[in-house]
Amino acid sequence: MLKLEYILIGKLPKTERDMLLENLRTERECGRNVLEWDSAKKHIQEGALAEKAILVSEDAKELSEAQRIGMAALCYLMPEDGRTQREETAGEMEVTSPADMYAEGMEEIDGSFLQHVYERHHRIPWIILKTPRCIVKEFSMEYLDALFELYAGKGMTDYMEPLYPYEEEREYQQAYIEQMYRFYGYGMWIVCDRNTGELIGRAGVEHREELGGELELGYAIGVPWQRQGYATEVCSAILTYVKEELMLPSVSCLIEEGNVVSEHLAQKLGFHYCETVQIDGKQMRKYKVAFY
């Protein structure tokens, strides 16, 4: 089983290196080794342990070598306002450095962040959050059949778009995983029962073109689990995640006229009615909640 065990530190400015090492002080307690790239790379290569490691570096050669042997990598990019003219030119080259993610500072880079980079490299779906009864995580293709079963429930598509035909939906979801999750780090997720792992719904946030790019909350709970508080439990946790983890200022939702249940949920979650807009021939009531 894939598991992050080695965090390798490559070339970094001293202040950034010191900050990163401070953030990683407790990693050994989690069974992880924090090592220098120069002293550990031979051991990692010869021991075929690259798939259990991640490199943090600003050096293109180090990053290329890490990626060549199948290792996850985080590239440090000097912030633009801290570069000289010569470094600006070099910075254009740095962006092309092979890495799974990029960072302009080490303030927020800790074991949890590096775990996410590692998972992205190995295409392991991120677990977004957990509630008392549910796990909210990124969609993976193994759930495709279960997703179709979910949407086949009576009334499931009364107020939302149905899935595409199977092959089209498969292609859409694969592209969504590769593009939406990788670019934004959020999107529409799946909701699974915490005890059984069974798919019971979907929920998440996406930028809605019809709202000028505003972030929209969406959810769908399968028929067998409706009217049991799951939507409130999951959506409330997602709003907290958007506010505290994503640090985004507000979330909107669009509810088709007549969908009284969803309007009551929105109000319960703290959303306030803004206006009614017409989208694709439907009257949609816009609600919004602001955090800041």
PDB file of N, CA and C in Angstrom, residues 25-81:
ATOM      1  N   ARG A  25       8.504  19.407  12.443  1.00  0.00           N
ATOM      2  CA  ARG A  25       9.116  18.870  13.652  1.00  0.00           C
ATOM      3  C   ARG A  25       8.434  17.613  14.168  1.00  0.00           C
ATOM      4  N   THR A  26       7.124  17.526  14.022  1.00  0.00           N
ATOM      5  CA  THR A  26       6.377  16.405  14.598  1.00  0.00           C
ATOM      6  C   THR A  26       6.219  15.220  13.642  1.00  0.00           C
ATOM      7  N   GLU A  27       6.772  15.323  12.439  1.00  0.00           N
ATOM      8  CA  GLU A  27       6.540  14.275  11.448  1.00  0.00           C
ATOM      9  C   GLU A  27       7.129  12.924  11.858  1.00  0.00           C
ATOM     10  N   ARG A  28       8.229  12.934  12.585  1.00  0.00           N
ATOM     11  CA  ARG A  28       8.827  11.672  13.015  1.00  0.00           C
ATOM     12  C   ARG A  28       7.879  10.896  13.928  1.00  0.00           C
ATOM     13  N   GLU A  29       7.042  11.614  14.655  1.00  0.00           N
ATOM     14  CA  GLU A  29       6.060  10.963  15.499  1.00  0.00           C
ATOM     15  C   GLU A  29       5.022  10.224  14.663  1.00  0.00           C
ATOM     16  N   CYS A  30       4.881  10.621  13.408  1.00  0.00           N
ATOM     17  CA  CYS A  30       3.929   9.962  12.495  1.00  0.00           C
ATOM     18  C   CYS A  30       4.608   8.853  11.690  1.00  0.00           C
ATOM     19  N   GLY A  31       5.846   8.538  12.033  1.00  0.00           N
ATOM     20  CA  GLY A  31       6.564   7.481  11.330  1.00  0.00           C
ATOM     21  C   GLY A  31       7.216   7.929  10.049  1.00  0.00           C
ATOM     22  N   ARG A  32       7.397   9.238   9.874  1.00  0.00           N
ATOM     23  CA  ARG A  32       8.023   9.757   8.665  1.00  0.00           C
ATOM     24  C   ARG A  32       9.434  10.246   8.960  1.00  0.00           C
ATOM     25  N   ASN A  33      10.299  10.091   7.976  1.00  0.00           N
ATOM     26  CA  ASN A  33      11.677  10.527   8.088  1.00  0.00           C
ATOM     27  C   ASN A  33      11.880  11.800   7.280  1.00  0.00           C
ATOM     28  N   VAL A  34      12.449  12.821   7.900  1.00  0.00           N
ATOM     29  CA  VAL A  34      12.763  14.075   7.213  1.00  0.00           C
ATOM     30  C   VAL A  34      14.259  14.079   6.958  1.00  0.00           C
ATOM     31  N   LEU A  35      14.645  14.026   5.668  1.00  0.00           N
ATOM     32  CA  LEU A  35      16.041  13.832   5.289  1.00  0.00           C
ATOM     33  C   LEU A  35      16.477  14.857   4.249  1.00  0.00           C
ATOM     34  N   GLU A  36      17.797  15.017   4.123  1.00  0.00           N
ATOM     35  CA  GLU A  36      18.354  15.869   3.084  1.00  0.00           C
ATOM     36  C   GLU A  36      18.399  15.097   1.760  1.00  0.00           C
ATOM     37  N   TRP A  37      18.037  15.773   0.674  1.00  0.00           N
ATOM     38  CA  TRP A  37      18.022  15.142  -0.642  1.00  0.00           C
ATOM     39  C   TRP A  37      19.378  14.577  -1.028  1.00  0.00           C
ATOM     40  N   ASP A  38      20.430  15.353  -0.859  1.00  0.00           N
ATOM     41  CA  ASP A  38      21.761  14.917  -1.286  1.00  0.00           C
ATOM     42  C   ASP A  38      22.206  13.637  -0.588  1.00  0.00           C
ATOM     43  N   SER A  39      21.916  13.507   0.681  1.00  0.00           N
ATOM     44  CA  SER A  39      22.364  12.334   1.434  1.00  0.00           C
ATOM     45  C   SER A  39      21.426  11.143   1.291  1.00  0.00           C
ATOM     46  N   ALA A  40      20.189  11.379   0.910  1.00  0.00           N
ATOM     47  CA  ALA A  40      19.205  10.291   0.885  1.00  0.00           C
ATOM     48  C   ALA A  40      18.852   9.781  -0.500  1.00  0.00           C
ATOM     49  N   LYS A  41      19.152  10.563  -1.551  1.00  0.00           N
ATOM     50  CA  LYS A  41      18.644  10.189  -2.874  1.00  0.00           C
ATOM     51  C   LYS A  41      19.162   8.848  -3.354  1.00  0.00           C
ATOM     52  N   LYS A  42      20.428   8.525  -3.070  1.00  0.00           N
ATOM     53  CA  LYS A  42      20.971   7.247  -3.511  1.00  0.00           C
ATOM     54  C   LYS A  42      20.270   6.101  -2.803  1.00  0.00           C
ATOM     55  N   HIS A  43      20.073   6.263  -1.505  1.00  0.00           N
ATOM     56  CA  HIS A  43      19.368   5.243  -0.722  1.00  0.00           C
ATOM     57  C   HIS A  43      17.943   5.056  -1.237  1.00  0.00           C
ATOM     58  N   ILE A  44      17.282   6.153  -1.545  1.00  0.00           N
ATOM     59  CA  ILE A  44      15.901   6.091  -2.027  1.00  0.00           C
ATOM     60  C   ILE A  44      15.841   5.366  -3.367  1.00  0.00           C
ATOM     61  N   GLN A  45      16.783   5.696  -4.263  1.00  0.00           N
ATOM     62  CA  GLN A  45      16.789   5.077  -5.589  1.00  0.00           C
ATOM     63  C   GLN A  45      17.122   3.595  -5.513  1.00  0.00           C
ATOM     64  N   GLU A  46      18.195   3.266  -4.779  1.00  0.00           N
ATOM     65  CA  GLU A  46      18.633   1.876  -4.716  1.00  0.00           C
ATOM     66  C   GLU A  46      17.639   0.999  -3.967  1.00  0.00           C
ATOM     67  N   GLY A  47      16.959   1.579  -3.009  1.00  0.00           N
ATOM     68  CA  GLY A  47      15.998   0.804  -2.235  1.00  0.00           C
ATOM     69  C   GLY A  47      14.607   0.798  -2.831  1.00  0.00           C
ATOM     70  N   ALA A  48      14.461   1.376  -3.997  1.00  0.00           N
ATOM     71  CA  ALA A  48      13.165   1.431  -4.693  1.00  0.00           C
ATOM     72  C   ALA A  48      12.078   2.012  -3.786  1.00  0.00           C
ATOM     73  N   LEU A  49      12.451   3.046  -3.052  1.00  0.00           N
ATOM     74  CA  LEU A  49      11.532   3.653  -2.104  1.00  0.00           C
ATOM     75  C   LEU A  49      10.960   4.980  -2.605  1.00  0.00           C
ATOM     76  N   ALA A  50      11.203   5.278  -3.869  1.00  0.00           N
ATOM     77  CA  ALA A  50      10.757   6.559  -4.410  1.00  0.00           C
ATOM     78  C   ALA A  50       9.253   6.753  -4.271  1.00  0.00           C
ATOM     79  N   GLU A  51       8.487   5.674  -4.393  1.00  0.00           N
ATOM     80  CA  GLU A  51       7.034   5.806  -4.318  1.00  0.00           C
ATOM     81  C   GLU A  51       6.545   6.077  -2.889  1.00  0.00           C
ATOM     82  N   LYS A  52       7.456   6.043  -1.921  1.00  0.00           N
ATOM     83  CA  LYS A  52       7.103   6.340  -0.533  1.00  0.00           C
ATOM     84  C   LYS A  52       7.663   7.684  -0.086  1.00  0.00           C
ATOM     85  N   ALA A  53       8.147   8.484  -1.049  1.00  0.00           N
ATOM     86  CA  ALA A  53       8.837   9.723  -0.698  1.00  0.00           C
ATOM     87  C   ALA A  53       8.285  10.919  -1.455  1.00  0.00           C
ATOM     88  N   ILE A  54       8.617  12.111  -0.922  1.00  0.00           N
ATOM     89  CA  ILE A  54       8.307  13.360  -1.593  1.00  0.00           C
ATOM     90  C   ILE A  54       9.498  14.303  -1.439  1.00  0.00           C
ATOM     91  N   LEU A  55       9.781  15.060  -2.485  1.00  0.00           N
ATOM     92  CA  LEU A  55      10.870  16.033  -2.471  1.00  0.00           C
ATOM     93  C   LEU A  55      10.297  17.447  -2.455  1.00  0.00           C
ATOM     94  N   VAL A  56      10.908  18.317  -1.629  1.00  0.00           N
ATOM     95  CA  VAL A  56      10.592  19.742  -1.630  1.00  0.00           C
ATOM     96  C   VAL A  56      11.858  20.476  -2.045  1.00  0.00           C
ATOM     97  N   SER A  57      11.796  21.206  -3.161  1.00  0.00           N
ATOM     98  CA  SER A  57      13.004  21.836  -3.685  1.00  0.00           C
ATOM     99  C   SER A  57      12.648  22.988  -4.618  1.00  0.00           C
ATOM    100  N   GLU A  58      13.626  23.872  -4.846  1.00  0.00           N
ATOM    101  CA  GLU A  58      13.472  24.915  -5.852  1.00  0.00           C
ATOM    102  C   GLU A  58      14.313  24.621  -7.083  1.00  0.00           C
ATOM    103  N   ASP A  59      15.084  23.543  -7.025  1.00  0.00           N
ATOM    104  CA  ASP A  59      16.056  23.233  -8.078  1.00  0.00           C
ATOM    105  C   ASP A  59      15.434  22.345  -9.159  1.00  0.00           C
ATOM    106  N   ALA A  60      15.472  22.822 -10.400  1.00  0.00           N
ATOM    107  CA  ALA A  60      14.848  22.090 -11.501  1.00  0.00           C
ATOM    108  C   ALA A  60      15.474  20.717 -11.715  1.00  0.00           C
ATOM    109  N   LYS A  61      16.783  20.611 -11.549  1.00  0.00           N
ATOM    110  CA  LYS A  61      17.446  19.322 -11.757  1.00  0.00           C
ATOM    111  C   LYS A  61      17.023  18.310 -10.699  1.00  0.00           C
ATOM    112  N   GLU A  62      16.958  18.752  -9.452  1.00  0.00           N
ATOM    113  CA  GLU A  62      16.516  17.854  -8.384  1.00  0.00           C
ATOM    114  C   GLU A  62      15.074  17.403  -8.619  1.00  0.00           C
ATOM    115  N   LEU A  63      14.223  18.347  -9.001  1.00  0.00           N
ATOM    116  CA  LEU A  63      12.823  18.023  -9.245  1.00  0.00           C
ATOM    117  C   LEU A  63      12.666  17.070 -10.415  1.00  0.00           C
ATOM    118  N   SER A  64      13.459  17.279 -11.464  1.00  0.00           N
ATOM    119  CA  SER A  64      13.404  16.395 -12.635  1.00  0.00           C
ATOM    120  C   SER A  64      13.831  14.985 -12.272  1.00  0.00           C
ATOM    121  N   GLU A  65      14.877  14.875 -11.460  1.00  0.00           N
ATOM    122  CA  GLU A  65      15.353  13.562 -11.049  1.00  0.00           C
ATOM    123  C   GLU A  65      14.308  12.850 -10.197  1.00  0.00           C
ATOM    124  N   ALA A  66      13.670  13.596  -9.299  1.00  0.00           N
ATOM    125  CA  ALA A  66      12.639  13.001  -8.452  1.00  0.00           C
ATOM    126  C   ALA A  66      11.480  12.473  -9.303  1.00  0.00           C
ATOM    127  N   GLN A  67      11.031  13.277 -10.238  1.00  0.00           N
ATOM    128  CA  GLN A  67       9.924  12.859 -11.086  1.00  0.00           C
ATOM    129  C   GLN A  67      10.313  11.694 -11.998  1.00  0.00           C
ATOM    130  N   ARG A  68      11.582  11.671 -12.418  1.00  0.00           N
ATOM    131  CA  ARG A  68      12.050  10.588 -13.291  1.00  0.00           C
ATOM    132  C   ARG A  68      11.947   9.234 -12.608  1.00  0.00           C
ATOM    133  N   ILE A  69      12.175   9.194 -11.314  1.00  0.00           N
ATOM    134  CA  ILE A  69      12.135   7.920 -10.595  1.00  0.00           C
ATOM    135  C   ILE A  69      10.776   7.677  -9.934  1.00  0.00           C
ATOM    136  N   GLY A  70       9.795   8.515 -10.283  1.00  0.00           N
ATOM    137  CA  GLY A  70       8.436   8.290  -9.805  1.00  0.00           C
ATOM    138  C   GLY A  70       8.123   8.873  -8.440  1.00  0.00           C
ATOM    139  N   MET A  71       8.874   9.874  -8.031  1.00  0.00           N
ATOM    140  CA  MET A  71       8.694  10.473  -6.710  1.00  0.00           C
ATOM    141  C   MET A  71       7.813  11.717  -6.792  1.00  0.00           C
ATOM    142  N   ALA A  72       6.971  11.905  -5.801  1.00  0.00           N
ATOM    143  CA  ALA A  72       6.173  13.120  -5.705  1.00  0.00           C
ATOM    144  C   ALA A  72       7.094  14.308  -5.449  1.00  0.00           C
ATOM    145  N   ALA A  73       6.691  15.495  -5.906  1.00  0.00           N
ATOM    146  CA  ALA A  73       7.559  16.658  -5.746  1.00  0.00           C
ATOM    147  C   ALA A  73       6.756  17.934  -5.584  1.00  0.00           C
ATOM    148  N   LEU A  74       7.223  18.791  -4.659  1.00  0.00           N
ATOM    149  CA  LEU A  74       6.682  20.120  -4.469  1.00  0.00           C
ATOM    150  C   LEU A  74       7.764  21.129  -4.820  1.00  0.00           C
ATOM    151  N   CYS A  75       7.452  22.045  -5.726  1.00  0.00           N
ATOM    152  CA  CYS A  75       8.426  23.033  -6.187  1.00  0.00           C
ATOM    153  C   CYS A  75       8.211  24.361  -5.475  1.00  0.00           C
ATOM    154  N   TYR A  76       9.283  24.882  -4.883  1.00  0.00           N
ATOM    155  CA  TYR A  76       9.232  26.223  -4.285  1.00  0.00           C
ATOM    156  C   TYR A  76       9.544  27.253  -5.359  1.00  0.00           C
ATOM    157  N   LEU A  77       8.659  28.249  -5.488  1.00  0.00           N
ATOM    158  CA  LEU A  77       8.864  29.361  -6.405  1.00  0.00           C
ATOM    159  C   LEU A  77       9.006  30.635  -5.596  1.00  0.00           C
ATOM    160  N   MET A  78      10.084  31.354  -5.810  1.00  0.00           N
ATOM    161  CA  MET A  78      10.258  32.623  -5.112  1.00  0.00           C
ATOM    162  C   MET A  78       9.154  33.581  -5.528  1.00  0.00           C
ATOM    163  N   PRO A  79       8.478  34.228  -4.564  1.00  0.00           N
ATOM    164  CA  PRO A  79       7.427  35.196  -4.910  1.00  0.00           C
ATOM    165  C   PRO A  79       7.961  36.281  -5.836  1.00  0.00           C
ATOM    166  N   GLU A  80       7.133  36.718  -6.756  1.00  0.00           N
ATOM    167  CA  GLU A  80       7.575  37.690  -7.763  1.00  0.00           C
ATOM    168  C   GLU A  80       8.114  38.977  -7.149  1.00  0.00           C
ATOM    169  N   ASP A  81       7.510  39.430  -6.050  1.00  0.00           N
ATOM    170  CA  ASP A  81       7.957  40.692  -5.479  1.00  0.00           C
ATOM    171  C   ASP A  81       9.300  40.579  -4.773  1.00  0.00           C
TER     172      ASP A  81
END
